[in-house]
Amino acid sequence: MLSAKDLKITFNPGTPIENPALRGLSLDIPNGQFVTVIGSNGAGKSTFLNAVSGDLAIDSGQIVIDDTDVTKQPVWERAKRVARVFQDPMAGTCEDLTIEENMALAQQRGERRGLGKAVRASMRDGFRESLATLGLGLENRLSDRIGLLSGGQRQAVSLLIAALQPSRILLLDEHTAALDPRTADFVLQLTARIVAEKQLTTMMVTHSMRQALDVGERTVMLHQGQVVLDVSGEERKGMDVPDLLAMFEKVRGEKLSDDALLLS
Amino acid sequence: MSLFSLFGALEIGLIFSLVALGVFISFRLLRFPDLTVDGSFPLGGAVAAILIASGWDPFTATLVATAAGALAGVATAMLNVHLKIMDLLASILMMIALYSINLRIMGSPNVPLIMEPTLFSVLQPTWLTDYIARPLILVAIVLLAKVGLDLYFSTQQGLAIRATGSNPRMARAQGINTGAMIILGMAISNGLVALGGALFAQSQGGADISMGIGTIVIGLAAVIVGESILPSRKLLLATLAVIVGAIVYRFFIALALNSEFIGLQAQDLNLITAVLVVICLVIPLAKKRLLRRRNV
């Protein structure tokens, strides 16, 4: 499980552009739960995700994954427990390496890397099998450079390799935002399937309220660096986008000024 | 061009292919613009020469020289990784620091190796003349280095170094300690360069403080010439291309300097290098334009 306690991050402290991005954010996600995270621009979604992955150091607070305090661990050490897919489809894979080399890298996530051969013949069958589930024909292109693939294909592979090695937490950072609608839909279906199959504890940041309600079991809304809304179970099942908006307005006692952004 | 100068060019070309392999690792695999090379090449020469001159056997001396180069690479990388100094600046700082260090090691601006045994004199069979034996010995060393690198960079650790250069953020997300990989890669790179320096000193009759000037340009030129002769993203071919590039580069230089009708002299060396690199960089562009015209 993931437990974030009273996270605080302030960008550029002590300057005129001081920006308190997280103001005491707390969130507990039990094992195997799929949580979607929404919020307007600047609400702290990405900051929160980067804090959990270790890309950003927090000013105060505590992050615990499965009873292990990871607050002080650098990204590469947390990678044992945390898998991640980035918003930029080019960021999740190494374009200079082949598909199989990328998969071999990911299969060893969090393990010691020694002088053993990186890509062994025995791995290839497994790689082919999991690539075949994408239905993109990539299973026949194992030794192609991954830079030759399209953004959508690369994002699908990123998602696939994030789940190659068992991990506790899967972080998805608006991972469909840079894709065209059809590809985005494909990647989202794939996400739901992989999360269900591997029973991953998942946190998905999204810009789209529709998406946030369609997948996962629980939806959390951030505003000004805090959790302002947390719906799950029966309450969430009957919800639609307008309900979510209405709830948000009730909670904050103010009208959302950037509806357009949230609905997009 | 005489046969003698042909073999001479081959010999120096082979020595510089070790430098070029080192430059390939830092510039291409790690994407670390590393000018330390201008200091670690003479460092290798200085350490090997002074040790041989004080009675060490040439094998141990060459090994120690290689290790010294690796250490210089580690120092540059640590300036960058731990002290957060920009990569280019860190390597320039190390380069100028090494100038003083090399003078300290040698005790004077040059250390001659005339009568002392060298790696070449020890390995040379009695029935072969030295201008043929030396390139042969070097071919063996260079091939060993190439195959070693090919194997290493296909291991888990080697792949982690390549991932670090290609996409550090992804590498960290896969649990790779990218800082450690940069240090390791730079150690290998500068170790190779220093090995080149140690062999250069032993083949040219001594180490000299100015022998490092322009090493990085020669190394980069070799990498670029090689890539334009044999363009490939496959590691096996890329390392081969770098070696071929270093030798071809040296032949061009020898050809230019030995063709009296052109009227070029030794002082034109750097100008020839610059022109050669420009030509190699322009070839792909010219090729593309030519193809487009044909298609229209």
Coordinates of C-alpha atoms in Angstrom, one line a residue:
Chain A
M1 CA 0.0 0.0 0.0
L2 CA 1.0 3.6 -0.5
S3 CA 0.7 6.1 2.3
A4 CA 1.5 9.8 1.9
K5 CA 1.4 11.9 5.1
D6 CA 1.2 15.6 5.2
L7 CA 3.4 16.2 2.1
K8 CA 4.6 19.8 1.7
I9 CA 6.6 21.2 -1.2
T10 CA 7.2 24.8 -2.0
F11 CA 8.8 25.9 -5.2
N12 CA 11.2 28.9 -5.1
P13 CA 10.7 29.6 -1.4
G14 CA 11.5 33.1 -0.2
T15 CA 11.2 34.7 -3.7
P16 CA 8.4 36.7 -5.3
I17 CA 7.4 33.6 -7.4
E18 CA 7.1 31.4 -4.3
N19 CA 4.6 28.6 -5.1
P20 CA 3.4 26.2 -2.4
A21 CA 2.6 23.3 -4.7
L22 CA 1.7 20.8 -2.0
R23 CA 0.2 22.0 1.2
G24 CA 0.0 19.1 3.5
L25 CA -1.4 16.5 1.2
S26 CA -2.3 13.2 2.7
L27 CA -3.5 10.1 0.9
D28 CA -3.7 6.4 1.7
I29 CA -4.1 3.8 -1.1
P30 CA -4.7 0.2 0.0
N31 CA -3.1 -2.7 -1.9
G32 CA -4.5 -3.4 -5.4
Q33 CA -6.6 -0.2 -5.6
F34 CA -6.8 1.8 -8.8
V35 CA -7.1 5.5 -8.0
T36 CA -7.6 8.2 -10.6
V37 CA -6.4 11.7 -9.7
I38 CA -7.8 14.9 -11.2
G39 CA -7.5 18.6 -10.6
S40 CA -7.0 21.8 -12.5
N41 CA -3.7 23.1 -13.7
G42 CA -1.4 23.8 -10.8
A43 CA -3.5 21.7 -8.4
G44 CA -0.4 19.7 -7.6
K45 CA -1.2 16.4 -9.5
S46 CA 2.2 16.1 -11.2
T47 CA 4.0 17.4 -8.2
F48 CA 2.4 14.8 -6.0
L49 CA 3.3 12.0 -8.5
N50 CA 6.9 13.2 -8.7
A51 CA 7.1 13.3 -5.0
V52 CA 6.0 9.7 -4.8
S53 CA 8.4 8.6 -7.5
G54 CA 11.2 10.5 -5.9
D55 CA 11.9 12.9 -8.7
L56 CA 11.0 15.7 -6.4
A57 CA 12.3 16.0 -2.8
I58 CA 9.6 17.0 -0.3
D59 CA 10.1 19.7 2.2
S60 CA 8.3 17.8 5.0
G61 CA 6.0 14.8 5.4
Q62 CA 6.4 11.1 4.9
I63 CA 6.0 8.6 2.1
V64 CA 5.6 5.0 3.1
I65 CA 5.2 2.0 0.7
D66 CA 4.4 -1.3 2.3
D67 CA 5.7 -0.4 5.7
T68 CA 9.0 1.0 4.2
D69 CA 9.7 4.6 4.6
V70 CA 10.9 5.7 1.2
T71 CA 10.9 9.5 1.9
K72 CA 14.7 9.7 1.7
Q73 CA 15.3 7.3 -1.1
P74 CA 16.4 8.5 -4.5
V75 CA 14.4 7.6 -7.6
W76 CA 16.5 4.6 -8.6
E77 CA 16.2 3.1 -5.2
R78 CA 12.4 3.5 -5.1
A79 CA 12.2 1.9 -8.5
K80 CA 12.2 -1.5 -6.7
R81 CA 8.7 -0.7 -5.5
V82 CA 7.5 2.0 -8.0
A83 CA 6.9 1.6 -11.7
R84 CA 6.1 4.7 -13.8
V85 CA 4.8 5.7 -17.2
F86 CA 5.5 9.3 -18.3
Q87 CA 3.2 11.7 -20.1
D88 CA 5.8 12.1 -23.0
P89 CA 5.7 8.8 -25.0
M90 CA 9.4 9.3 -25.8
A91 CA 10.4 9.4 -22.1
G92 CA 9.5 5.9 -21.1
T93 CA 11.8 4.0 -23.4
C94 CA 15.4 4.5 -24.6
E95 CA 15.2 5.4 -28.3
D96 CA 18.8 4.2 -29.1
L97 CA 18.1 0.7 -27.7
T98 CA 16.2 -2.1 -29.4
I99 CA 12.8 -3.2 -28.2
E100 CA 14.2 -6.3 -26.6
E101 CA 17.0 -4.3 -24.9
N102 CA 14.4 -1.9 -23.5
M103 CA 12.4 -4.8 -22.2
A104 CA 15.4 -6.5 -20.7
L105 CA 16.2 -3.2 -18.9
A106 CA 12.7 -3.0 -17.4
Q107 CA 12.6 -6.7 -16.5
Q108 CA 15.5 -6.0 -14.2
R109 CA 14.0 -2.9 -12.6
G110 CA 15.3 -2.6 -9.1
E111 CA 17.7 -5.5 -9.3
R112 CA 21.4 -5.6 -9.2
R113 CA 22.9 -5.3 -12.7
G114 CA 26.0 -7.5 -13.1
L115 CA 28.0 -8.9 -15.9
G116 CA 25.5 -11.4 -17.1
K117 CA 24.2 -11.1 -20.7
A118 CA 21.5 -8.5 -20.8
V119 CA 19.3 -10.1 -23.4
R120 CA 19.3 -13.9 -23.2
A121 CA 17.6 -16.1 -25.8
S122 CA 15.4 -17.6 -23.1
M123 CA 13.9 -14.1 -22.4
R124 CA 12.8 -13.6 -26.0
D125 CA 9.8 -16.0 -25.9
G126 CA 8.4 -14.1 -22.9
F127 CA 8.9 -10.8 -24.6
R128 CA 7.2 -12.0 -27.8
E129 CA 4.3 -13.3 -25.8
S130 CA 3.7 -10.1 -23.9
L131 CA 4.2 -7.9 -27.0
A132 CA 1.7 -10.1 -28.9
T133 CA -1.0 -9.1 -26.4
L134 CA -0.7 -5.5 -27.8
G135 CA -1.9 -6.7 -31.2
L136 CA 0.5 -4.2 -32.9
G137 CA 2.7 -6.8 -34.6
L138 CA 5.7 -5.7 -32.4
E139 CA 6.4 -9.3 -31.5
N140 CA 8.2 -9.7 -34.8
R141 CA 10.4 -6.6 -34.3
L142 CA 12.3 -7.4 -31.2
S143 CA 15.6 -6.2 -32.6
D144 CA 14.3 -3.0 -34.1
R145 CA 15.4 0.2 -32.5
I146 CA 12.5 1.5 -30.4
G147 CA 13.0 5.0 -31.8
L148 CA 11.5 3.6 -35.1
L149 CA 8.1 3.2 -33.3
S150 CA 5.3 5.7 -33.3
G151 CA 4.4 7.6 -30.1
G152 CA 1.4 5.4 -29.4
Q153 CA 3.3 2.2 -29.9
R154 CA 6.1 3.4 -27.6
Q155 CA 3.6 4.4 -24.9
A156 CA 2.0 1.0 -25.2
V157 CA 5.4 -0.6 -24.8
S158 CA 6.2 1.7 -21.9
L159 CA 3.1 0.5 -20.1
L160 CA 3.8 -3.1 -20.9
I161 CA 7.3 -3.0 -19.5
A162 CA 6.3 -1.1 -16.4
A163 CA 4.4 -4.2 -15.5
L164 CA 7.1 -6.8 -16.5
Q165 CA 8.7 -6.7 -13.0
P166 CA 6.3 -7.1 -10.1
S167 CA 6.0 -3.8 -8.3
R168 CA 3.9 -2.4 -5.5
I169 CA 2.9 0.9 -7.1
L170 CA 2.2 1.9 -10.7
L171 CA 2.3 5.7 -11.4
L172 CA 0.7 6.9 -14.6
D173 CA 1.3 10.6 -15.3
E174 CA -1.3 11.7 -17.9
H175 CA 0.1 8.9 -20.0
T176 CA -2.6 9.3 -22.7
A177 CA -2.5 13.1 -22.9
A178 CA 0.0 13.3 -25.8
L179 CA -1.7 10.6 -27.9
D180 CA -4.5 11.0 -30.6
P181 CA -8.0 10.0 -29.3
R182 CA -8.0 6.5 -30.8
T183 CA -4.6 5.6 -29.6
A184 CA -5.3 7.2 -26.2
D185 CA -8.4 5.0 -25.9
F186 CA -6.3 1.9 -26.8
V187 CA -3.7 2.7 -24.2
L188 CA -6.4 3.3 -21.6
Q189 CA -8.0 -0.1 -22.3
L190 CA -4.6 -1.6 -22.1
T191 CA -4.0 0.1 -18.7
A192 CA -7.2 -1.2 -17.3
R193 CA -6.4 -4.7 -18.5
I194 CA -2.8 -4.8 -17.1
V195 CA -3.8 -3.3 -13.8
A196 CA -6.5 -5.9 -13.4
E197 CA -4.3 -8.7 -14.5
K198 CA -1.4 -7.9 -12.2
Q199 CA -3.5 -6.4 -9.4
L200 CA -1.3 -3.3 -9.2
T201 CA -1.8 -0.5 -6.8
T202 CA -2.2 2.3 -9.3
M203 CA -2.4 6.0 -9.3
M204 CA -3.4 7.6 -12.6
V205 CA -3.2 11.3 -13.0
T206 CA -5.5 12.6 -15.8
H207 CA -6.8 15.8 -17.2
S208 CA -10.1 14.3 -18.2
M209 CA -13.0 13.9 -15.7
R210 CA -14.6 11.4 -18.1
Q211 CA -11.5 9.2 -18.0
A212 CA -11.2 9.6 -14.2
L213 CA -14.7 8.1 -13.7
D214 CA -14.5 5.5 -16.4
V215 CA -11.5 3.6 -15.1
G216 CA -10.4 2.6 -11.6
E217 CA -12.3 2.3 -8.4
R218 CA -11.7 5.5 -6.7
T219 CA -11.3 9.2 -7.7
V220 CA -9.4 11.8 -5.9
M221 CA -9.5 15.5 -6.7
L222 CA -6.7 17.8 -5.8
H223 CA -6.9 21.5 -5.4
Q224 CA -4.2 23.9 -4.2
G225 CA -2.0 21.1 -3.1
Q226 CA -4.5 19.2 -1.0
V227 CA -7.1 16.4 -1.4
V228 CA -10.5 18.1 -1.6
L229 CA -12.6 15.2 -2.9
D230 CA -12.4 11.5 -2.5
V231 CA -15.1 9.3 -3.9
S232 CA -15.3 5.5 -4.3
G233 CA -17.7 2.6 -4.1
E234 CA -21.5 3.1 -4.7
E235 CA -21.2 6.8 -4.5
R236 CA -18.8 6.9 -7.4
K237 CA -20.7 4.3 -9.5
G238 CA -23.7 6.6 -10.2
M239 CA -21.6 9.7 -10.8
D240 CA -21.2 11.6 -14.0
V241 CA -19.0 14.5 -14.9
P242 CA -21.6 17.2 -13.8
D243 CA -22.0 15.5 -10.4
L244 CA -18.2 15.6 -9.9
L245 CA -18.2 19.3 -10.8
A246 CA -21.1 20.1 -8.5
M247 CA -19.4 18.2 -5.6
F248 CA -16.2 20.1 -6.2
E249 CA -18.0 23.5 -6.0
K250 CA -19.8 22.4 -2.8
V251 CA -16.6 21.4 -1.2
R252 CA -14.7 24.5 -2.1
G253 CA -17.6 26.9 -1.8
E254 CA -16.5 28.6 -5.1
K255 CA -17.2 28.3 -8.7
L256 CA -14.6 26.6 -10.8
S257 CA -13.1 29.1 -13.2
D258 CA -11.5 26.7 -15.5
D259 CA -14.2 24.2 -16.2
A260 CA -13.1 23.9 -19.8
L261 CA -9.7 22.6 -18.7
L262 CA -11.2 20.0 -16.5
L263 CA -13.7 18.8 -19.0
S264 CA -11.3 18.6 -21.9
Chain B
M1 CA 53.8 7.5 -50.2
S2 CA 56.5 5.0 -49.1
L3 CA 55.7 1.7 -47.6
F4 CA 57.5 2.9 -44.5
S5 CA 55.2 5.8 -44.0
L6 CA 52.2 3.6 -44.8
F7 CA 53.1 1.3 -41.9
G8 CA 53.8 4.3 -39.7
A9 CA 50.3 5.7 -40.4
L10 CA 48.8 2.3 -39.7
E11 CA 50.6 2.1 -36.4
I12 CA 49.6 5.6 -35.2
G13 CA 46.1 5.0 -36.6
L14 CA 45.7 1.8 -34.5
I15 CA 47.0 3.6 -31.4
F16 CA 44.5 6.4 -31.9
S17 CA 41.7 3.9 -32.5
L18 CA 41.9 3.1 -28.8
V19 CA 41.5 6.9 -28.1
A20 CA 38.6 6.9 -30.6
L21 CA 36.9 4.0 -28.8
G22 CA 37.2 6.0 -25.5
V23 CA 35.8 9.1 -27.1
F24 CA 33.0 7.0 -28.6
I25 CA 32.0 5.8 -25.1
S26 CA 31.9 9.3 -23.6
F27 CA 30.5 11.3 -26.5
R28 CA 28.2 8.8 -28.1
L29 CA 27.2 6.2 -25.5
L30 CA 27.2 8.5 -22.4
R31 CA 26.6 11.7 -24.3
F32 CA 29.2 13.3 -22.0
P33 CA 31.3 15.9 -23.8
D34 CA 34.6 14.9 -22.3
L35 CA 37.7 16.9 -22.9
T36 CA 39.6 15.1 -20.1
V37 CA 41.1 13.1 -23.0
D38 CA 43.6 15.8 -23.8
G39 CA 45.0 15.2 -20.3
S40 CA 44.5 11.5 -19.9
F41 CA 46.3 10.7 -23.1
P42 CA 49.6 12.3 -22.0
L43 CA 48.9 11.0 -18.5
G44 CA 49.0 7.4 -19.8
G45 CA 52.2 8.3 -21.7
A46 CA 53.8 9.9 -18.7
V47 CA 53.0 7.1 -16.2
A48 CA 54.1 4.4 -18.6
A49 CA 57.3 6.3 -19.6
I50 CA 58.4 7.1 -16.0
L51 CA 57.7 3.6 -14.7
I52 CA 59.6 2.0 -17.6
A53 CA 62.5 4.4 -17.2
S54 CA 62.7 3.5 -13.5
G55 CA 62.9 -0.2 -14.3
W56 CA 59.4 -1.5 -14.2
D57 CA 58.4 -4.1 -16.8
P58 CA 56.5 -2.6 -19.7
F59 CA 53.3 -4.7 -19.1
T60 CA 52.8 -3.6 -15.6
A61 CA 53.7 0.0 -16.5
T62 CA 51.1 0.0 -19.3
L63 CA 48.5 -1.4 -16.9
V64 CA 49.2 1.2 -14.2
A65 CA 49.0 3.9 -16.9
T66 CA 45.6 2.6 -18.0
A67 CA 44.4 2.6 -14.4
A68 CA 45.7 6.2 -13.9
G69 CA 43.6 7.3 -16.9
A70 CA 40.6 5.5 -15.5
L71 CA 41.1 7.4 -12.3
A72 CA 41.2 10.7 -14.2
G73 CA 37.9 9.8 -15.8
V74 CA 36.4 9.0 -12.4
A75 CA 37.5 12.4 -11.1
T76 CA 35.9 14.3 -14.0
A77 CA 32.7 12.2 -13.6
M78 CA 32.6 12.9 -9.9
L79 CA 33.0 16.6 -10.4
N80 CA 29.9 16.4 -12.6
V81 CA 27.8 13.8 -10.6
H82 CA 28.5 14.8 -7.0
L83 CA 29.5 18.4 -7.2
K84 CA 27.0 19.2 -10.0
I85 CA 29.6 21.0 -12.2
M86 CA 28.5 21.1 -15.8
D87 CA 29.9 18.2 -17.8
L88 CA 31.9 20.2 -20.3
L89 CA 33.4 22.5 -17.6
A90 CA 34.2 19.6 -15.3
S91 CA 36.2 17.9 -18.1
I92 CA 38.0 21.2 -19.0
L93 CA 39.0 21.7 -15.3
M94 CA 40.3 18.1 -15.2
M95 CA 42.2 18.6 -18.4
I96 CA 44.1 21.6 -17.2
A97 CA 44.7 20.0 -13.8
L98 CA 46.2 17.0 -15.5
Y99 CA 48.7 19.3 -17.4
S100 CA 50.3 20.1 -14.0
I101 CA 49.9 16.6 -12.7
N102 CA 51.6 15.2 -15.8
L103 CA 54.5 17.6 -15.4
R104 CA 54.8 16.5 -11.8
I105 CA 54.8 12.8 -12.8
M106 CA 57.4 13.2 -15.4
G107 CA 59.5 15.7 -13.5
S108 CA 60.5 17.3 -16.7
P109 CA 58.6 18.2 -20.0
N110 CA 59.7 14.9 -21.5
V111 CA 60.8 11.4 -20.6
P112 CA 62.7 9.6 -23.5
L113 CA 62.5 5.9 -23.9
I114 CA 65.4 5.0 -26.2
M115 CA 67.2 2.0 -24.9
E116 CA 64.6 0.8 -22.4
P117 CA 62.5 -2.2 -23.2
T118 CA 58.9 -1.4 -24.3
L119 CA 55.8 -3.5 -24.9
F120 CA 56.7 -3.6 -28.5
S121 CA 60.4 -4.6 -28.1
V122 CA 59.4 -7.3 -25.6
L123 CA 56.7 -8.8 -27.8
Q124 CA 58.4 -8.4 -31.2
P125 CA 59.6 -11.7 -32.6
T126 CA 63.2 -11.7 -33.7
W127 CA 62.4 -12.6 -37.3
L128 CA 60.1 -9.6 -37.9
T129 CA 61.2 -6.0 -38.5
D130 CA 59.8 -3.5 -36.1
Y131 CA 57.7 -1.5 -38.5
I132 CA 55.7 -4.6 -39.4
A133 CA 55.7 -6.2 -35.9
R134 CA 54.3 -3.1 -34.2
P135 CA 51.1 -2.8 -36.2
L136 CA 50.6 -6.5 -35.8
I137 CA 50.9 -6.2 -32.0
L138 CA 48.6 -3.2 -32.1
V139 CA 46.0 -5.0 -34.2
A140 CA 45.8 -7.7 -31.5
I141 CA 45.5 -5.1 -28.7
V142 CA 42.8 -3.1 -30.6
L143 CA 40.8 -6.2 -31.5
L144 CA 40.9 -7.4 -27.9
A145 CA 39.7 -4.0 -26.7
K146 CA 36.9 -4.0 -29.4
V147 CA 35.6 -7.4 -28.6
G148 CA 35.9 -6.7 -24.8
L149 CA 33.8 -3.6 -25.2
D150 CA 31.2 -5.3 -27.4
L151 CA 30.8 -8.0 -24.9
Y152 CA 30.7 -5.6 -21.9
F153 CA 28.1 -3.3 -23.4
S154 CA 25.8 -6.2 -24.0
T155 CA 25.8 -7.2 -20.3
Q156 CA 23.3 -5.9 -17.8
Q157 CA 25.7 -3.4 -16.5
G158 CA 26.8 -2.3 -20.0
L159 CA 23.2 -1.9 -21.0
A160 CA 22.6 0.2 -17.9
I161 CA 25.4 2.6 -19.0
R162 CA 23.9 2.9 -22.5
A163 CA 20.5 3.6 -21.0
T164 CA 22.0 6.3 -18.8
G165 CA 23.4 8.0 -21.8
S166 CA 20.3 7.6 -23.9
N167 CA 17.5 8.5 -21.4
P168 CA 18.7 9.2 -17.9
R169 CA 15.2 9.7 -16.5
M170 CA 14.0 6.4 -17.8
A171 CA 17.1 4.7 -16.5
R172 CA 16.5 6.0 -13.0
A173 CA 12.9 4.9 -13.2
Q174 CA 14.2 1.4 -14.0
G175 CA 16.3 1.5 -10.8
I176 CA 19.6 2.4 -12.4
N177 CA 22.0 4.5 -10.3
T178 CA 22.8 6.9 -13.2
G179 CA 25.5 8.7 -11.3
A180 CA 27.4 5.5 -10.7
M181 CA 27.0 4.5 -14.4
I182 CA 28.4 7.9 -15.6
I183 CA 31.5 7.4 -13.3
L184 CA 32.0 3.8 -14.5
G185 CA 31.6 4.7 -18.2
M186 CA 34.0 7.6 -17.9
A187 CA 36.5 5.4 -16.1
I188 CA 36.4 2.9 -19.0
S189 CA 36.6 5.7 -21.6
N190 CA 39.6 7.5 -20.1
G191 CA 41.3 4.2 -19.3
L192 CA 41.3 3.4 -23.0
V193 CA 42.6 6.8 -23.9
A194 CA 45.4 6.4 -21.4
L195 CA 46.2 3.0 -22.7
G196 CA 46.5 4.7 -26.1
G197 CA 48.9 7.3 -24.6
A198 CA 51.0 4.6 -22.9
L199 CA 51.4 2.7 -26.2
F200 CA 52.1 6.0 -28.1
A201 CA 54.9 6.9 -25.7
Q202 CA 56.4 3.4 -26.2
S203 CA 56.1 3.5 -29.9
Q204 CA 57.4 7.0 -30.4
G205 CA 60.4 6.8 -28.1
G206 CA 59.1 8.7 -25.1
A207 CA 56.5 10.8 -23.4
D208 CA 56.2 14.5 -23.9
I209 CA 54.0 17.1 -22.1
S210 CA 52.6 18.4 -25.4
M211 CA 51.7 15.0 -26.8
G212 CA 48.1 15.4 -25.6
I213 CA 47.3 18.6 -27.5
G214 CA 44.4 18.1 -29.8
T215 CA 43.8 14.4 -28.8
I216 CA 40.1 15.1 -28.4
V217 CA 39.9 16.5 -31.9
I218 CA 41.7 13.5 -33.4
G219 CA 39.5 11.1 -31.4
L220 CA 36.3 12.9 -32.5
A221 CA 37.5 13.2 -36.1
A222 CA 38.0 9.4 -36.0
V223 CA 34.5 8.8 -34.6
I224 CA 32.9 11.1 -37.2
V225 CA 35.0 9.7 -40.2
G226 CA 34.1 6.2 -39.1
E227 CA 30.4 6.9 -38.8
S228 CA 30.3 8.4 -42.3
I229 CA 32.1 5.4 -43.8
L230 CA 30.1 2.8 -41.9
P231 CA 26.9 4.3 -40.6
S232 CA 25.2 1.9 -38.2
R233 CA 23.5 2.0 -34.8
K234 CA 24.5 -1.6 -34.0
L235 CA 27.2 -1.6 -31.4
L236 CA 29.3 -4.3 -33.1
L237 CA 29.5 -2.2 -36.3
A238 CA 29.7 1.1 -34.5
T239 CA 32.9 0.1 -32.6
L240 CA 34.3 -1.3 -35.8
A241 CA 33.5 2.0 -37.6
V242 CA 35.3 4.0 -35.0
I243 CA 38.5 1.9 -35.4
V244 CA 38.3 2.1 -39.2
G245 CA 37.7 5.8 -38.9
A246 CA 40.9 6.3 -36.8
I247 CA 43.0 4.4 -39.3
V248 CA 41.5 6.0 -42.4
Y249 CA 41.9 9.4 -40.8
R250 CA 45.6 8.7 -40.2
F251 CA 46.0 7.6 -43.8
F252 CA 44.5 10.8 -45.1
I253 CA 46.8 12.8 -42.9
A254 CA 49.8 10.8 -44.1
L255 CA 48.7 11.1 -47.7
A256 CA 48.2 14.8 -47.5
L257 CA 51.5 15.4 -45.8
N258 CA 53.5 13.1 -48.1
S259 CA 52.1 14.3 -51.4
E260 CA 54.6 16.9 -52.3
F261 CA 52.6 18.4 -55.2
I262 CA 49.9 19.6 -52.8
G263 CA 52.6 21.5 -50.9
L264 CA 51.2 20.8 -47.4
Q265 CA 53.5 20.6 -44.5
A266 CA 53.5 19.3 -40.9
Q267 CA 52.1 22.6 -39.5
D268 CA 49.0 22.1 -41.7
L269 CA 48.0 19.0 -39.7
N270 CA 45.2 20.7 -37.8
L271 CA 43.8 22.5 -40.8
I272 CA 43.7 19.1 -42.7
T273 CA 41.9 17.6 -39.7
A274 CA 39.3 20.4 -39.7
V275 CA 38.7 20.1 -43.4
L276 CA 38.4 16.3 -43.2
V277 CA 35.8 16.5 -40.4
V278 CA 33.8 19.1 -42.3
I279 CA 33.8 16.9 -45.4
C280 CA 32.6 13.9 -43.3
L281 CA 29.8 15.9 -41.7
V282 CA 28.6 17.3 -45.0
I283 CA 28.6 14.0 -46.9
P284 CA 25.2 12.8 -45.5
L285 CA 23.6 16.1 -46.3
A286 CA 25.0 16.1 -49.8
K287 CA 23.8 12.5 -50.3
K288 CA 20.3 13.5 -49.2
R289 CA 20.2 16.4 -51.6
L290 CA 21.5 14.3 -54.5
L291 CA 18.9 11.7 -53.9
R292 CA 16.1 14.2 -53.7
R293 CA 17.2 15.8 -57.0
R294 CA 17.2 12.3 -58.7
N295 CA 13.6 11.6 -57.4
V296 CA 12.2 14.9 -58.7

